[in-house]
JSON list of C-alpha atoms in Angstrom, two decimals:
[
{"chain": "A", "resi": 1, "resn": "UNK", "atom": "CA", "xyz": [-80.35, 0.48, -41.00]},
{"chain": "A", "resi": 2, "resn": "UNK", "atom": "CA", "xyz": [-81.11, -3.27, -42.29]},
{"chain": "A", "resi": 3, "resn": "UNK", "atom": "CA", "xyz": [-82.16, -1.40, -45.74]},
{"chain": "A", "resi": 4, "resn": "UNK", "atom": "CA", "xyz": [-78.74, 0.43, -45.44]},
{"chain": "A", "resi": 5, "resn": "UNK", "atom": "CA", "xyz": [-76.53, -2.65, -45.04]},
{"chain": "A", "resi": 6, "resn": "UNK", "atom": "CA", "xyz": [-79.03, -4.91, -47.64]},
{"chain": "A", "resi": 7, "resn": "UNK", "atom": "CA", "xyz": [-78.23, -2.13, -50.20]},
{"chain": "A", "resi": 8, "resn": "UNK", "atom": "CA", "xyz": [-74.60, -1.97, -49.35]},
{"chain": "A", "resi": 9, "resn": "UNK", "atom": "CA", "xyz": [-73.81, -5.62, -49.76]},
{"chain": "A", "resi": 10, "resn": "UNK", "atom": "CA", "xyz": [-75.68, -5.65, -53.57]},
{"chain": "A", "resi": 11, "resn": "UNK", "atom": "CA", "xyz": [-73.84, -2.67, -54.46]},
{"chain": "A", "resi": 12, "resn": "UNK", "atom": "CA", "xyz": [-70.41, -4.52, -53.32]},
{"chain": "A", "resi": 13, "resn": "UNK", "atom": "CA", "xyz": [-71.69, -7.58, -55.17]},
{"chain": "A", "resi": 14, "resn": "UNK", "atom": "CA", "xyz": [-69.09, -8.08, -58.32]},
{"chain": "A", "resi": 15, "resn": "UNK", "atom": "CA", "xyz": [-66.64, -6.07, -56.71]},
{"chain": "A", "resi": 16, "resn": "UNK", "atom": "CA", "xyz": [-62.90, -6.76, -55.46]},
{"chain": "A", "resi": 17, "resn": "UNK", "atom": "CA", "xyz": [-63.50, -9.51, -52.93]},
{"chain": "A", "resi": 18, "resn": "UNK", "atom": "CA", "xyz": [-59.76, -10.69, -51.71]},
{"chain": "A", "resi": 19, "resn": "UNK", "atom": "CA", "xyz": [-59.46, -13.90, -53.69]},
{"chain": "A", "resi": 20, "resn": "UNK", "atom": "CA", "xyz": [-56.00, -14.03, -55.00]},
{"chain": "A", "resi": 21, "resn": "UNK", "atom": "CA", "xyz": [-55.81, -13.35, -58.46]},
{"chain": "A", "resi": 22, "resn": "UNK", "atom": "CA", "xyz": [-53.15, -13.86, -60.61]},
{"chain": "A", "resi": 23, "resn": "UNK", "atom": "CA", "xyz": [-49.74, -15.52, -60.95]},
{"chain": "A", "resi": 24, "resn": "UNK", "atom": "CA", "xyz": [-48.80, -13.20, -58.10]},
{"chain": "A", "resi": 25, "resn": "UNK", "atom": "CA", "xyz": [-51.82, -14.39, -56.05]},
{"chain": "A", "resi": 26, "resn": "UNK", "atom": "CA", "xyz": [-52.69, -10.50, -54.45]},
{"chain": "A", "resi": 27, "resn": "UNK", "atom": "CA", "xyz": [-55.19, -11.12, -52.85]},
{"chain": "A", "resi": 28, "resn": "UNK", "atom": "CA", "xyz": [-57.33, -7.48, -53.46]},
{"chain": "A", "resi": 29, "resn": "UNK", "atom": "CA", "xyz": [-60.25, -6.82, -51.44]},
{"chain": "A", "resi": 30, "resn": "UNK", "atom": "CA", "xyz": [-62.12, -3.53, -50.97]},
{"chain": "A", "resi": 31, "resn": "UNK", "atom": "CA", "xyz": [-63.14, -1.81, -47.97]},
{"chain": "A", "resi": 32, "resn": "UNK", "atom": "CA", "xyz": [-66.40, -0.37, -47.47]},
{"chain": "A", "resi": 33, "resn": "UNK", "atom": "CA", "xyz": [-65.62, 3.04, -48.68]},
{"chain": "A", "resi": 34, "resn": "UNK", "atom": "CA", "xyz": [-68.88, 5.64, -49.27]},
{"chain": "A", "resi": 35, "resn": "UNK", "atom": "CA", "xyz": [-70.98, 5.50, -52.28]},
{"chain": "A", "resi": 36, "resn": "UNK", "atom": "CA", "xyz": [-70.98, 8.54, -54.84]},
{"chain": "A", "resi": 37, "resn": "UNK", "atom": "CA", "xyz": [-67.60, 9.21, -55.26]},
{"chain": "A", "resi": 38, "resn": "UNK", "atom": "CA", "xyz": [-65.89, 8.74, -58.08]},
{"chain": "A", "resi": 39, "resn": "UNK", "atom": "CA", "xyz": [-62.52, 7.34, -56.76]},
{"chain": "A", "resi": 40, "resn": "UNK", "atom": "CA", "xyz": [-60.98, 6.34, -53.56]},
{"chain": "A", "resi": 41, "resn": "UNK", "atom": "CA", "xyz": [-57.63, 6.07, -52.68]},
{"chain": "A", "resi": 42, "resn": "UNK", "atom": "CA", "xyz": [-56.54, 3.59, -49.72]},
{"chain": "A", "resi": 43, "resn": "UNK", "atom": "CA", "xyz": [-53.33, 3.74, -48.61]},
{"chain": "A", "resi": 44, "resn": "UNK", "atom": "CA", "xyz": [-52.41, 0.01, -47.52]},
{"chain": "A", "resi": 45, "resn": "UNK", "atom": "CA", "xyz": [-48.75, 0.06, -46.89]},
{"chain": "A", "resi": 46, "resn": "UNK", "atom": "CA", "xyz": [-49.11, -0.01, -43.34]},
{"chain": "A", "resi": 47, "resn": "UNK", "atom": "CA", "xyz": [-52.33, -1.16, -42.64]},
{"chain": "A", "resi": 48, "resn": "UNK", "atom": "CA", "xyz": [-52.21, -4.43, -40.45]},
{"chain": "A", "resi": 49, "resn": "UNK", "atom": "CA", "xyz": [-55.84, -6.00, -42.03]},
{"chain": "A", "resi": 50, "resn": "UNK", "atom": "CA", "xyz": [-53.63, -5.35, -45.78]},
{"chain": "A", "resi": 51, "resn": "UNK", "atom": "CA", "xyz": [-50.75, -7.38, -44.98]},
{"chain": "A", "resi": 52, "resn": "UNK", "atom": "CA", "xyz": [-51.33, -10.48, -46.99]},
{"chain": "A", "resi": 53, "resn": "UNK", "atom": "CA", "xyz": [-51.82, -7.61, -50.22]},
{"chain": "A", "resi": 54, "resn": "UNK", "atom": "CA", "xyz": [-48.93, -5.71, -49.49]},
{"chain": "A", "resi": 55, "resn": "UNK", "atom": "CA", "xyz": [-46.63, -8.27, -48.84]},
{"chain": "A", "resi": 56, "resn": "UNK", "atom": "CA", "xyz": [-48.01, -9.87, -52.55]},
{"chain": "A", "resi": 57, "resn": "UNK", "atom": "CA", "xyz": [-47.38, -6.26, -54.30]},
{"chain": "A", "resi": 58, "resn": "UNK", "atom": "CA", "xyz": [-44.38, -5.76, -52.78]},
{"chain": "A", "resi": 59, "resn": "UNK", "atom": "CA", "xyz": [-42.74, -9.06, -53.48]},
{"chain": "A", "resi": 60, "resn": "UNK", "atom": "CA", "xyz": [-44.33, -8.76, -57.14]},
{"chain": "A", "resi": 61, "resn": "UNK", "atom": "CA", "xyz": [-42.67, -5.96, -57.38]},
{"chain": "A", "resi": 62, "resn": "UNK", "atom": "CA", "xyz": [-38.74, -6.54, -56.07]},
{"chain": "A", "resi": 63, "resn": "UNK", "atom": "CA", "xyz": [-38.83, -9.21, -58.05]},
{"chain": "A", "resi": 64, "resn": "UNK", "atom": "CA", "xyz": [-37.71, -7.80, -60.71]},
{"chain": "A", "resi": 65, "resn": "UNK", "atom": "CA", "xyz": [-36.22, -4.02, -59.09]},
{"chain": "A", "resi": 66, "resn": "UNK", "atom": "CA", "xyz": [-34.84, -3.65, -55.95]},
{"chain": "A", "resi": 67, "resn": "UNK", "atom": "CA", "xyz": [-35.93, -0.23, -54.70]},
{"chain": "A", "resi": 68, "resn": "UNK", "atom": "CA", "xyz": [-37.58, -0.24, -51.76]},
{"chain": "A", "resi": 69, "resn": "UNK", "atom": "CA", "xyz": [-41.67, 0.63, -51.65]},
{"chain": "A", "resi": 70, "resn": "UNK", "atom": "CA", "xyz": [-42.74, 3.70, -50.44]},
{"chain": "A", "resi": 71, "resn": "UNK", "atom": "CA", "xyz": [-46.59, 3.30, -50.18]},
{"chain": "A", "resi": 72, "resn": "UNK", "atom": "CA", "xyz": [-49.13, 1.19, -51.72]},
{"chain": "A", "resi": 73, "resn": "UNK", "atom": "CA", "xyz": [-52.48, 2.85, -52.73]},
{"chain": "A", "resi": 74, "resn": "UNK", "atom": "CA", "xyz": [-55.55, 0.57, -53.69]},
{"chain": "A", "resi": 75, "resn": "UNK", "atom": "CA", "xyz": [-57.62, 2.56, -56.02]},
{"chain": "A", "resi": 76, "resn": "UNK", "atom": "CA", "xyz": [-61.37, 2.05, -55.73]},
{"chain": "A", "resi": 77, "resn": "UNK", "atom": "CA", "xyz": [-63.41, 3.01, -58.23]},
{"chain": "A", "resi": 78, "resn": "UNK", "atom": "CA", "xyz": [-66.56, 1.53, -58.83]},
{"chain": "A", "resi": 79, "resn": "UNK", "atom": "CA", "xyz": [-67.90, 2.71, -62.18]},
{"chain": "A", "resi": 80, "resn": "UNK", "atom": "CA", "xyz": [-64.42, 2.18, -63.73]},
{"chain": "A", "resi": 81, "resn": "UNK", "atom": "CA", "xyz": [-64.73, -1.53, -62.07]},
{"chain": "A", "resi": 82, "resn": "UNK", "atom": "CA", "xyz": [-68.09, -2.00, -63.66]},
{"chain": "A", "resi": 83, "resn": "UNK", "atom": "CA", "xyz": [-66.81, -1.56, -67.12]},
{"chain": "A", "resi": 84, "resn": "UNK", "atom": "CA", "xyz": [-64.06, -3.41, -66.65]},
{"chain": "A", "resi": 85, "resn": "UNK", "atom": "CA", "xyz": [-66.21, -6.62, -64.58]},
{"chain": "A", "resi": 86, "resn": "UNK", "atom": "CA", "xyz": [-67.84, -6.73, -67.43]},
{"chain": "A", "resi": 87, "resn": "UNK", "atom": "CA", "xyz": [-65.50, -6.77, -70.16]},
{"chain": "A", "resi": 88, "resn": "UNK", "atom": "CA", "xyz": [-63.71, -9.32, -68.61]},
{"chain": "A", "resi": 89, "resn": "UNK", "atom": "CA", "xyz": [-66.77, -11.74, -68.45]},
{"chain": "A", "resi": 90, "resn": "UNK", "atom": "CA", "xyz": [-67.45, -11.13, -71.67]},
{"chain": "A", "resi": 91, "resn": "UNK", "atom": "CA", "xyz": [-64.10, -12.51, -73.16]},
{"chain": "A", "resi": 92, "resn": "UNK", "atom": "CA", "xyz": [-64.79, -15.12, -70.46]},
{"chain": "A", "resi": 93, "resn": "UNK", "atom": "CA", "xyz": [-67.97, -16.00, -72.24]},
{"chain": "A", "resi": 94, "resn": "UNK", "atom": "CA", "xyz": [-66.79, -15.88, -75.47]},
{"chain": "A", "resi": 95, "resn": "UNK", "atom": "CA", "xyz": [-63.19, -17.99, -75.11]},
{"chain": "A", "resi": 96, "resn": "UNK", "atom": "CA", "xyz": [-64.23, -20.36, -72.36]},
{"chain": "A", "resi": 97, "resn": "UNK", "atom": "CA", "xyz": [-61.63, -17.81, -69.50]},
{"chain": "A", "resi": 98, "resn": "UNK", "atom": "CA", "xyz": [-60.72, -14.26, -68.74]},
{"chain": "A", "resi": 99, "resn": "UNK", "atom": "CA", "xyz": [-56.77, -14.97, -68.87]},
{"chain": "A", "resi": 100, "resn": "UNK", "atom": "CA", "xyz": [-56.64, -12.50, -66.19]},
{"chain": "A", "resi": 101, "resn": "UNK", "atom": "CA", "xyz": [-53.37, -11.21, -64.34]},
{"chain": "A", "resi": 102, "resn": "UNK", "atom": "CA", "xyz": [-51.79, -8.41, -63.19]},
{"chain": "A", "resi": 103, "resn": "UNK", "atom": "CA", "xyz": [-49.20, -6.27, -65.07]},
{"chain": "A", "resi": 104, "resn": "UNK", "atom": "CA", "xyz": [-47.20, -2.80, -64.37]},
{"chain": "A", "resi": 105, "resn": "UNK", "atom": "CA", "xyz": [-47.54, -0.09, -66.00]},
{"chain": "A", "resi": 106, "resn": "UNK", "atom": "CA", "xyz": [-45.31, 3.55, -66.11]},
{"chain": "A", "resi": 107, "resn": "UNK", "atom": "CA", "xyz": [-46.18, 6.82, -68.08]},
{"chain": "A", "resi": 108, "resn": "UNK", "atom": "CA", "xyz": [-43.80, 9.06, -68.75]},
{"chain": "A", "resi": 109, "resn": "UNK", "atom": "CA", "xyz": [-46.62, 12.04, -68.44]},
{"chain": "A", "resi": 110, "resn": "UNK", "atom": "CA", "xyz": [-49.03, 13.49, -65.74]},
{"chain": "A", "resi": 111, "resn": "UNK", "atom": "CA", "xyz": [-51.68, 11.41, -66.40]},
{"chain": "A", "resi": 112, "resn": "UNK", "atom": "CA", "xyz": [-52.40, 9.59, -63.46]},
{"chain": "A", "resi": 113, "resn": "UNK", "atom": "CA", "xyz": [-55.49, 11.22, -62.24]},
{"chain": "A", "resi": 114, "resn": "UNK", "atom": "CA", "xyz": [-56.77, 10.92, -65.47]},
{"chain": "A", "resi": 115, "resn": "UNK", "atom": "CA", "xyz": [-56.33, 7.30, -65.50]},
{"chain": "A", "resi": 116, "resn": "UNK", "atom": "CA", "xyz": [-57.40, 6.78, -62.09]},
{"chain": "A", "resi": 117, "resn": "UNK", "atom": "CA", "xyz": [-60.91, 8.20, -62.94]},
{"chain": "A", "resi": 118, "resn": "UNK", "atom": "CA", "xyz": [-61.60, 7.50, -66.42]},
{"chain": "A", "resi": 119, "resn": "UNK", "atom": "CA", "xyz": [-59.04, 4.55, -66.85]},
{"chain": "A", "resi": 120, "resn": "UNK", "atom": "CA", "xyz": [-56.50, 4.18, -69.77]},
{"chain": "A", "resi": 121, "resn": "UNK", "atom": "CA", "xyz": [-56.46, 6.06, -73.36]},
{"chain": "A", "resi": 122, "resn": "UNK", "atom": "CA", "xyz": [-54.86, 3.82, -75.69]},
{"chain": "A", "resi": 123, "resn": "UNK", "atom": "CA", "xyz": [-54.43, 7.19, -78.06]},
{"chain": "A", "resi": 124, "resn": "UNK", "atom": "CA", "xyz": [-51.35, 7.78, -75.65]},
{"chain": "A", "resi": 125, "resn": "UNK", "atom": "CA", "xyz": [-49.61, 4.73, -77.13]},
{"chain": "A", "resi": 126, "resn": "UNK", "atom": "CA", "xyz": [-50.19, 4.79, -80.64]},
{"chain": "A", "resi": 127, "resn": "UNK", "atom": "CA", "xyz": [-53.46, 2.69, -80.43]},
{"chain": "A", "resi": 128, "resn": "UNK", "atom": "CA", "xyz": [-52.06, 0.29, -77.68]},
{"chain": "A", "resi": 129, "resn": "UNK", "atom": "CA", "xyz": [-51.95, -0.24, -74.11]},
{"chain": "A", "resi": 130, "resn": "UNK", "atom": "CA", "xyz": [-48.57, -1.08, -72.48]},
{"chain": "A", "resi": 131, "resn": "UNK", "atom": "CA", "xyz": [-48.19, -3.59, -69.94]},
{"chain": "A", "resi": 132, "resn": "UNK", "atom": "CA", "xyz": [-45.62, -5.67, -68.41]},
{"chain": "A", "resi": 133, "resn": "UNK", "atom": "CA", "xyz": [-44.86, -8.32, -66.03]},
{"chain": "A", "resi": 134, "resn": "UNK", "atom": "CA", "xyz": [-41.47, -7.06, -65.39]},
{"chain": "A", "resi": 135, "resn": "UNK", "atom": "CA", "xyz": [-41.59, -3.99, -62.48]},
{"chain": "A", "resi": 136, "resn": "UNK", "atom": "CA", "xyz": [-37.64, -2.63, -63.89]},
{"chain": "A", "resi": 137, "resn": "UNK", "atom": "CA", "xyz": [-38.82, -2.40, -67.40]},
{"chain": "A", "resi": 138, "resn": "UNK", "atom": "CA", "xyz": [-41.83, -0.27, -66.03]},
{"chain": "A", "resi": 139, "resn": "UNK", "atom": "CA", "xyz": [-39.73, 1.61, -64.00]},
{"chain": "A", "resi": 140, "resn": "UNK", "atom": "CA", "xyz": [-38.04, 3.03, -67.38]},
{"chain": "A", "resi": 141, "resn": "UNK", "atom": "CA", "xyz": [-41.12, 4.68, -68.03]},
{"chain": "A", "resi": 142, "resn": "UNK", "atom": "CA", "xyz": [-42.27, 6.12, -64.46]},
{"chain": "A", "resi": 143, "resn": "UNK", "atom": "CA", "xyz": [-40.24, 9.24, -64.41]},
{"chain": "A", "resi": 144, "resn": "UNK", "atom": "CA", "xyz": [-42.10, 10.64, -60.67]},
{"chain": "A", "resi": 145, "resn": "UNK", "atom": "CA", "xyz": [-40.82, 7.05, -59.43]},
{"chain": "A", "resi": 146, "resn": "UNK", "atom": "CA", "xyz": [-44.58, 6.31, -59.20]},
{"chain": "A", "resi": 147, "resn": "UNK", "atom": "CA", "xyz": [-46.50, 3.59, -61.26]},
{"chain": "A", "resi": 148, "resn": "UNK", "atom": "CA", "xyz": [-49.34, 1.37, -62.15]},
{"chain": "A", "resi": 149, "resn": "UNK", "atom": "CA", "xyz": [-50.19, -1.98, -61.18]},
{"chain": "A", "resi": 150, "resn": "UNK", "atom": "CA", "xyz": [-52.58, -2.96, -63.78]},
{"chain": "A", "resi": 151, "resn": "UNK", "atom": "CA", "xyz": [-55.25, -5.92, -63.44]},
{"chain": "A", "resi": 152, "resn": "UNK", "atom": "CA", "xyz": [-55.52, -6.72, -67.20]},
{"chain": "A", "resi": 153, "resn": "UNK", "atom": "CA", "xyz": [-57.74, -9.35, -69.36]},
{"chain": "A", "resi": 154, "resn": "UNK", "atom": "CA", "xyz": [-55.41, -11.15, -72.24]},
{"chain": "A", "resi": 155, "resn": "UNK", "atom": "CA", "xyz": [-58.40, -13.16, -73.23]},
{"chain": "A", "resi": 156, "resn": "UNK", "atom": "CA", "xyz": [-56.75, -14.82, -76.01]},
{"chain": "A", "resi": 157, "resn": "UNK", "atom": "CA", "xyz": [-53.34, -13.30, -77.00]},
{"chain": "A", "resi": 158, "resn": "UNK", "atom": "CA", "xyz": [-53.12, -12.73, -80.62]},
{"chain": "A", "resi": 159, "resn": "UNK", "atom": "CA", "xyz": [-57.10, -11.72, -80.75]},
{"chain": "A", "resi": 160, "resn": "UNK", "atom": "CA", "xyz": [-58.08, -9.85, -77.77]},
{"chain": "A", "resi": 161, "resn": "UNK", "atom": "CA", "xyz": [-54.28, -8.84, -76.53]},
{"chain": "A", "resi": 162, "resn": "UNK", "atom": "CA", "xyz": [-50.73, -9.24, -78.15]},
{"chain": "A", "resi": 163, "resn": "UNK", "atom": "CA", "xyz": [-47.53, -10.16, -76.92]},
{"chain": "A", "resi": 164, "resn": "UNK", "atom": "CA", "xyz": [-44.79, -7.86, -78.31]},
{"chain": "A", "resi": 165, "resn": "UNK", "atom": "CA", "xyz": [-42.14, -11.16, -78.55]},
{"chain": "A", "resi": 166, "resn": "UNK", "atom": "CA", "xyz": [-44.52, -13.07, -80.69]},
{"chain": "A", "resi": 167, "resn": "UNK", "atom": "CA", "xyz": [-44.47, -16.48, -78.90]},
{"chain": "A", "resi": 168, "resn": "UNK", "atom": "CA", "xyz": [-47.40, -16.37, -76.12]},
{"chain": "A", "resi": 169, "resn": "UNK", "atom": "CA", "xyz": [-50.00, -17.37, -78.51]},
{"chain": "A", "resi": 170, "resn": "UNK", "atom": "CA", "xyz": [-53.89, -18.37, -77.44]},
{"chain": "A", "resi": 171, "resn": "UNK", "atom": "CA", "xyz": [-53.94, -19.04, -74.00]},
{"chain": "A", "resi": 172, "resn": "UNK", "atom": "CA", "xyz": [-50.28, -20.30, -73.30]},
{"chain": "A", "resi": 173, "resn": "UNK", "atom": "CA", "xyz": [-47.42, -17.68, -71.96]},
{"chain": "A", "resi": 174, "resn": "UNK", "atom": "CA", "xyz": [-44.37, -18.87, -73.54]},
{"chain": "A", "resi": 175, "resn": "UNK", "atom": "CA", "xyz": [-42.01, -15.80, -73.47]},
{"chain": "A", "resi": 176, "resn": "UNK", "atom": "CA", "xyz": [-42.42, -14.10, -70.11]},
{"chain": "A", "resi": 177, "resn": "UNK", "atom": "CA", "xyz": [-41.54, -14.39, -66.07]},
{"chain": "A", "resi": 178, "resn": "UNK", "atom": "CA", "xyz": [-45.10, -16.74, -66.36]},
{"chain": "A", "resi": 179, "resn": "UNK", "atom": "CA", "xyz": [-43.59, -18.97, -69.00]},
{"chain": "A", "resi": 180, "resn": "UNK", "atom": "CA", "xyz": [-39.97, -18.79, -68.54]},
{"chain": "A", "resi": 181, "resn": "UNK", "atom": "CA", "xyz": [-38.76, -16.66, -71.22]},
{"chain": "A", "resi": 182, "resn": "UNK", "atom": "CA", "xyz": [-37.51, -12.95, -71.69]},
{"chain": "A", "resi": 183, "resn": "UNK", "atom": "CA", "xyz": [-39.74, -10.93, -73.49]},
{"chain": "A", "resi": 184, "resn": "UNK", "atom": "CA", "xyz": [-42.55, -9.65, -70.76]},
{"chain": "A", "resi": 185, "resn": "UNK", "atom": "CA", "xyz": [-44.43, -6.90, -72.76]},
{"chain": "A", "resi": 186, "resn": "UNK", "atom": "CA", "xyz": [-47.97, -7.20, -73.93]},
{"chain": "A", "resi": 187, "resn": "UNK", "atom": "CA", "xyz": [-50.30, -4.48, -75.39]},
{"chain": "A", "resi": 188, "resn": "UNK", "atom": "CA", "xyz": [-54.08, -4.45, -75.50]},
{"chain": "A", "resi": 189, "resn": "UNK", "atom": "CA", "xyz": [-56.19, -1.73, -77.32]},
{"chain": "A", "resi": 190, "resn": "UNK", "atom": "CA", "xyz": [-59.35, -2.48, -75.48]},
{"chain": "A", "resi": 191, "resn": "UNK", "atom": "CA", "xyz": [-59.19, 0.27, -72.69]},
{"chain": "A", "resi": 192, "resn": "UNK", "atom": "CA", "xyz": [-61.94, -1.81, -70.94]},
{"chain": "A", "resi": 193, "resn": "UNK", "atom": "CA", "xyz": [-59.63, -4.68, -70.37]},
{"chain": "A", "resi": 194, "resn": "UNK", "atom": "CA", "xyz": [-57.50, -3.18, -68.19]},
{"chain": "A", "resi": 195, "resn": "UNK", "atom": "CA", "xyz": [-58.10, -1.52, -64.49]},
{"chain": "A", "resi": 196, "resn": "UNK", "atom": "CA", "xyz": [-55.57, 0.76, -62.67]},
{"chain": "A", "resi": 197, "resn": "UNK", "atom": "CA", "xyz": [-55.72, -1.76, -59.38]},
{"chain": "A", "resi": 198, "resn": "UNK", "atom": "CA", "xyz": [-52.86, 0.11, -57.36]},
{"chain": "A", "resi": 199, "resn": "UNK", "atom": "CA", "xyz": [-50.51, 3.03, -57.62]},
{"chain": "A", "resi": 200, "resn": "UNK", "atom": "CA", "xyz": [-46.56, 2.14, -56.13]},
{"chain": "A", "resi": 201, "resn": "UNK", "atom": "CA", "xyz": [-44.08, 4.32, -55.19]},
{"chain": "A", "resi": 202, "resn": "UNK", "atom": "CA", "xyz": [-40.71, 3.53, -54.95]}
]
């Protein structure tokens, strides 16, 4: 048993901890869910220990769209956090931070379980990866009134991630909800730089 649970906590080592994260501050933190699968799914919108991260997806959420939330699903999937971990610390490395946040993210097709297991195809989107901070813009694009909350790595915008309105440049957001202005889309083609953290219905 003291194998077991030595084992355990280096396998959860790099993984979804609970710090907040992001200009939203969720707070995601995994449970101990079983080794060997693939994905899990945990539904939080009613769990009591998940307050603090619903209450920070939800209000993420209506602040930009009013519809009411119907559930919150965490998706944990370890392999597809691995590649991600470590694309992330590898812009980290290479321009001194990450410039990590959280975006949403509709597709007009059925390709959620697709992205759930094997994460995003930028094919789908003409090379790119579209994100945005703005939860009614997304909506537009989320059809089953299900989508995406994305935890993405911008590195530095202009190299490693672009901002469709031109002005967030480097490591500064000028032209979105972060920095004030309107335009709050932002495209990657690195699949690895992005991880589907939750799925929302509304």
């Amino acid at each position: 048993k003291t194998l077991w649970i030595i084992q355990r906590h280096v396998a959860m080592a790099g993984l979804p901890d609970g710090a907040p994260q992001g200009a939203c501050r969720i707070p995601m933190a995994w449970d101990q869910t079983p080794l060997g699968d693939v994905v899990h799914e945990i539904d939080i919108t009613r769990d009591p220990t998940c307050a603090a991260e619903v209450a920070a997806v939800t209000r993420y959420f209506q602040e930009t769209h009013s519809s009411p939330i119907r559930f919150i699903r965490r998706i944990q999937n370890e392999s597809l956090w691995r590649v991600y971990d470590a694309r992330r610390q590898q812009v980290a490395v290479a321009r001194g931070t990450a410039n990590e946040d959280y975006f949403w993210h509709g597709s007009r097709t059925n390709a959620d379980e697709a992205i759930k297991r094997g994460g995003f195809d930028a094919s789908f989107g003409g090379g790119k990866i579209w994100v945005s901070t703005n939860s009614r813009y997304s909506v537009g694009y989320s059809p089953q009134k299900v989508m995406f909350l994305v935890r993405a790595t911008l590195g530095c915008i202009g190299s490693d991630s672009t901002h469709v309105g031109g002005t967030s440049r480097g490591f500064q957001r000028i032209d979105d909800r972060v920095g004030g202005g309107t335009d709050n889309r932002y495209t990657l083609s690195d699949a690895r730089q992005l991880y589907p953290a939750y799925q929302v219905g509304f």
